[in-house]
PDB file of C-alpha atoms in Angstrom:
ATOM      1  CA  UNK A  44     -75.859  77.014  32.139  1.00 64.00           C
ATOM      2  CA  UNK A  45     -79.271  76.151  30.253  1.00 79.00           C
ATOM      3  CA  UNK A  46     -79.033  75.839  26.779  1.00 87.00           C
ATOM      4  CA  UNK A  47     -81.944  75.760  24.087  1.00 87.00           C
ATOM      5  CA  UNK A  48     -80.125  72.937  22.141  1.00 90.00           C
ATOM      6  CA  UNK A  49     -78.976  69.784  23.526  1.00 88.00           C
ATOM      7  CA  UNK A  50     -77.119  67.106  21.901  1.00 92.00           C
ATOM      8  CA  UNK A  51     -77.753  63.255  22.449  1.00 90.00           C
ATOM      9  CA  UNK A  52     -74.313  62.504  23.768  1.00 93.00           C
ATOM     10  CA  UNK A  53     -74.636  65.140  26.510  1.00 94.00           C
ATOM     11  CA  UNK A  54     -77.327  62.747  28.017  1.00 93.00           C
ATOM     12  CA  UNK A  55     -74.689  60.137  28.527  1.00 94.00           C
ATOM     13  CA  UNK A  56     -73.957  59.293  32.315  1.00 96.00           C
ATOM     14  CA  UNK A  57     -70.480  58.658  31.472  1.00 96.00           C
ATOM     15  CA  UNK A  58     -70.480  62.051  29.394  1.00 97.00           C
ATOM     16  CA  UNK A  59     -71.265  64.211  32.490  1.00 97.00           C
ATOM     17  CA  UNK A  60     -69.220  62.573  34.652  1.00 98.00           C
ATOM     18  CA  UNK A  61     -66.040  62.828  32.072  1.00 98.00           C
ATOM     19  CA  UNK A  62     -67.080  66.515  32.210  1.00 98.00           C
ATOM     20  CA  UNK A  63     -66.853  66.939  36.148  1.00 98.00           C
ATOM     21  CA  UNK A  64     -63.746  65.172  35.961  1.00 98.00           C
ATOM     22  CA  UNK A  65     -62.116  67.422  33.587  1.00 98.00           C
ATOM     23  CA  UNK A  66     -62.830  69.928  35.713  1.00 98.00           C
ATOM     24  CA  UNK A  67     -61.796  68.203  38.930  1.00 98.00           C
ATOM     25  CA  UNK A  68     -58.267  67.569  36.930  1.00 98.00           C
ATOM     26  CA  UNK A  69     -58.234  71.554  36.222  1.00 98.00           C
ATOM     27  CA  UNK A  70     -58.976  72.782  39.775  1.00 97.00           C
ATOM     28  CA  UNK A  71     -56.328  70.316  40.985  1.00 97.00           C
ATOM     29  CA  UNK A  72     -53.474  71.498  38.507  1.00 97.00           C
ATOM     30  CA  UNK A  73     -53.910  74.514  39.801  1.00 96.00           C
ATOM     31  CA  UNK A  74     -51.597  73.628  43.010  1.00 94.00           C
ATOM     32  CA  UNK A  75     -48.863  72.454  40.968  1.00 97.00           C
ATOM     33  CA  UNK A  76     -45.345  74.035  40.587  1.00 96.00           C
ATOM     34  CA  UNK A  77     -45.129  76.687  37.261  1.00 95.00           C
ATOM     35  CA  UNK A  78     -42.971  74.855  35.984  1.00 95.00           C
ATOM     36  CA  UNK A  79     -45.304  71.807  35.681  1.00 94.00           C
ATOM     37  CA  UNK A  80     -46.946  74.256  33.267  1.00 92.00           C
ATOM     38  CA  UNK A  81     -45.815  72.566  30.237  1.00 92.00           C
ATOM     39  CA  UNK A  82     -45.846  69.342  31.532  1.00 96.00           C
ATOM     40  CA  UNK A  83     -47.269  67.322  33.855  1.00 97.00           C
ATOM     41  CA  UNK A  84     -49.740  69.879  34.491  1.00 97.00           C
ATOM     42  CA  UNK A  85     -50.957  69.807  30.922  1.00 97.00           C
ATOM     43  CA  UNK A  86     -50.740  65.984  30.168  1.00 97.00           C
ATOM     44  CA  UNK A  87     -52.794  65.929  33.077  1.00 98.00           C
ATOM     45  CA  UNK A  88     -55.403  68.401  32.064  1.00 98.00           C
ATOM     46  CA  UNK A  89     -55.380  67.296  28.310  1.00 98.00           C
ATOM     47  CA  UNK A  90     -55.658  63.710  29.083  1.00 98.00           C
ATOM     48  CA  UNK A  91     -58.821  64.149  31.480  1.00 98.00           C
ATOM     49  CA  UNK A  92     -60.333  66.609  28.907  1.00 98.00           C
ATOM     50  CA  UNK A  93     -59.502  63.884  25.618  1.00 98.00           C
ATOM     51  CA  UNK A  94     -62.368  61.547  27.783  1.00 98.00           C
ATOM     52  CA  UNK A  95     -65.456  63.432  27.268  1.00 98.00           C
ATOM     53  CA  UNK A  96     -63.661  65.098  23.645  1.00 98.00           C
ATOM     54  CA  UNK A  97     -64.261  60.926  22.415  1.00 97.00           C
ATOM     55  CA  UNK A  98     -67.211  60.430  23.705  1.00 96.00           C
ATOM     56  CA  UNK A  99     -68.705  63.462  22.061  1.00 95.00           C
ATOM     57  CA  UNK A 100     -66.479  62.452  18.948  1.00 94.00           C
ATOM     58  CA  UNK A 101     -67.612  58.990  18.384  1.00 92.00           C
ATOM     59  CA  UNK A 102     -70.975  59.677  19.571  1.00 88.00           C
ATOM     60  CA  UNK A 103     -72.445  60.297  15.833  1.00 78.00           C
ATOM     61  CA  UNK A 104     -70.596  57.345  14.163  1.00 80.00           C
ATOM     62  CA  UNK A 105     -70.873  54.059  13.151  1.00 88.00           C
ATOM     63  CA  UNK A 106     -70.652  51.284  16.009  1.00 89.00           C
ATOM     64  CA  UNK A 107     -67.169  50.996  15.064  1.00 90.00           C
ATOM     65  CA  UNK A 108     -66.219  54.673  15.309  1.00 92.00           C
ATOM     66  CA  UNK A 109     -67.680  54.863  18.843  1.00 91.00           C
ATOM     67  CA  UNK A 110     -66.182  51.965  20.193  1.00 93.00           C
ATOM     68  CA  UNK A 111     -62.964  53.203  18.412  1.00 95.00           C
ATOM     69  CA  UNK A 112     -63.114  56.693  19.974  1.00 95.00           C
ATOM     70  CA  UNK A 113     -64.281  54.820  23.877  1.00 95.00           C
ATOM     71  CA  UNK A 114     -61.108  53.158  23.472  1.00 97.00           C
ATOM     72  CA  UNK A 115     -59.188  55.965  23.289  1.00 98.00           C
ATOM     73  CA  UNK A 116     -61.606  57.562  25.987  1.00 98.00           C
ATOM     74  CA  UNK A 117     -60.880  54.861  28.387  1.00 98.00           C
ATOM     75  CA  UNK A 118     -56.408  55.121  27.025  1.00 98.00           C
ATOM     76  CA  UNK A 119     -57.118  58.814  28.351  1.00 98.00           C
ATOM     77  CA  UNK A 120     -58.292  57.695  31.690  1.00 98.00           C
ATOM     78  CA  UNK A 121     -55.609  55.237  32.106  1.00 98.00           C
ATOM     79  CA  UNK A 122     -53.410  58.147  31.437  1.00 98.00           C
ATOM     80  CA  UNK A 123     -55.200  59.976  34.108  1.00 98.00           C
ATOM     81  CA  UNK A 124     -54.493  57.310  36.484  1.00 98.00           C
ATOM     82  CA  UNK A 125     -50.077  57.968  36.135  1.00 98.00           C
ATOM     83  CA  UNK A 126     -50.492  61.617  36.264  1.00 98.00           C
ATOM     84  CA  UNK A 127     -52.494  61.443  39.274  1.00 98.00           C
ATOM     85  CA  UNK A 128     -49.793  58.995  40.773  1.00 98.00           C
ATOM     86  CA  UNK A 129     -46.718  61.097  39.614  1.00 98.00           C
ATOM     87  CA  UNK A 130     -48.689  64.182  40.921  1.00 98.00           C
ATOM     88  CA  UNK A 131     -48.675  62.610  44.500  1.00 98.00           C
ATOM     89  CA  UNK A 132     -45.514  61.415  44.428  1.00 98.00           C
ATOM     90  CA  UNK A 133     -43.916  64.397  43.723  1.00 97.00           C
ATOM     91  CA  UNK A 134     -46.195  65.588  46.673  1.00 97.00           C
ATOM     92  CA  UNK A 135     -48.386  68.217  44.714  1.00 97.00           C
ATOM     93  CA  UNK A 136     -51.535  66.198  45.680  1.00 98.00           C
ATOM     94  CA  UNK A 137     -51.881  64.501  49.093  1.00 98.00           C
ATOM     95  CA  UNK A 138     -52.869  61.011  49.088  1.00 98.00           C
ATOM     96  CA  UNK A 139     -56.544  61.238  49.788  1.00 98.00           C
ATOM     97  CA  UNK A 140     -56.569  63.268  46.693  1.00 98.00           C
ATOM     98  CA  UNK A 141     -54.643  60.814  44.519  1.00 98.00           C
ATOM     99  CA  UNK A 142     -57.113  58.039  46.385  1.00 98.00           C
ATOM    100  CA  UNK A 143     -60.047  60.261  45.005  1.00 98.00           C
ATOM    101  CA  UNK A 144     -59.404  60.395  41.053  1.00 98.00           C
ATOM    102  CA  UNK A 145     -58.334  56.650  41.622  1.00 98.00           C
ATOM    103  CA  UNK A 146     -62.202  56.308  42.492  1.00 98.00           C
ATOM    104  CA  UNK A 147     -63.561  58.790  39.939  1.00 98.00           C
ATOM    105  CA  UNK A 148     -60.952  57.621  37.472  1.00 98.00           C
ATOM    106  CA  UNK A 149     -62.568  53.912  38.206  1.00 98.00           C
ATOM    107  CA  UNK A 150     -66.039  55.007  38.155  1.00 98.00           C
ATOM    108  CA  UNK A 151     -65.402  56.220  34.048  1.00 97.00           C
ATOM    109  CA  UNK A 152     -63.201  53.540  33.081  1.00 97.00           C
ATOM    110  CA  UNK A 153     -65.865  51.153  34.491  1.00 98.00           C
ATOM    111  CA  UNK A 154     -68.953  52.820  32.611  1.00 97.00           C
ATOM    112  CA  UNK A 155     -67.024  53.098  29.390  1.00 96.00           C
ATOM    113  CA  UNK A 156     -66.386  49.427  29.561  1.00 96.00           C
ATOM    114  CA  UNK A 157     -69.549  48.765  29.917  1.00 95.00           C
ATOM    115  CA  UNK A 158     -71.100  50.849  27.480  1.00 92.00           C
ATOM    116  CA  UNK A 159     -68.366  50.091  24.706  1.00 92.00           C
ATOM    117  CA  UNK A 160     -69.473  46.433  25.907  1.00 93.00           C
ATOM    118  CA  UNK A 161     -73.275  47.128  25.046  1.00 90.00           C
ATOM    119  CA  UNK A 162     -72.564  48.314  21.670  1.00 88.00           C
ATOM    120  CA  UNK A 163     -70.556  45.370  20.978  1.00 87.00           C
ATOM    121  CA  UNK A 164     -73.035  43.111  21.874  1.00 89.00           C
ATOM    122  CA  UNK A 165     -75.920  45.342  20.352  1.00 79.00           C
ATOM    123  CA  UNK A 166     -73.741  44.940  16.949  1.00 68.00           C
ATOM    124  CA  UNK A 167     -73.138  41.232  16.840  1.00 66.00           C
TER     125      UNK A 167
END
């Protein structure tokens, strides 16, 4: 979709690629028992979703809001990582799949770091 207004945040690498993973998360659930529904399937999808949701949410602050809401970001990811695992060991996802949001899951904690790192250093 093309869109005649952009915001700054959507610019972010680490922004897109906490998008496609939300979405990755969402096609995945999909395969999951119903009655995961209310569960697992929906910690799963909320906690890949609650990574881009900070980003965009501490975006406009202060240094200390954004670093504050990357934190969280990079709690939701972690998050990610035990849903993926409990996902595979209850064998809805195979284990090239849990392998794969280990990588992508790696990928985003490792940029967040790094950014959150950057704006520490640009404040001190």
């Amino acid at each position: 979709m093309s869109s005649n207004y952009h915001f700054a945040f959507e610019k972010l690498d680490v922004y897109t690629k906490s998008i496609d993973f939300g979405e990755h998360v969402q096609v995945q659930i999909k395969q999951f028992p119903k009655e995961e529904l209310y569960a697992l399937s929906s910690q799963y999808r909320r906690a890949a979703d609650s990574i881009a949701l900070n980003i965009a949410e501490g975006y406009p602050g202060s240094d200390a809001q954004f670093i504050k809401h990357f934190n969280i970001a990079i709690y939701s990811a972690n998050e990610c990582v035990v849903c993926s695992t409990k996902a595979r060991r209850r064998l809805y996802i195979s284990d090239q799949e849990d392998e794969e949001n280990r990588m992508l899951i790696s990928e985003l904690t490792k940029m967040l770091s790094s950014f959150r790192k950057y704006i520490r250093n640009k404040t001190s």
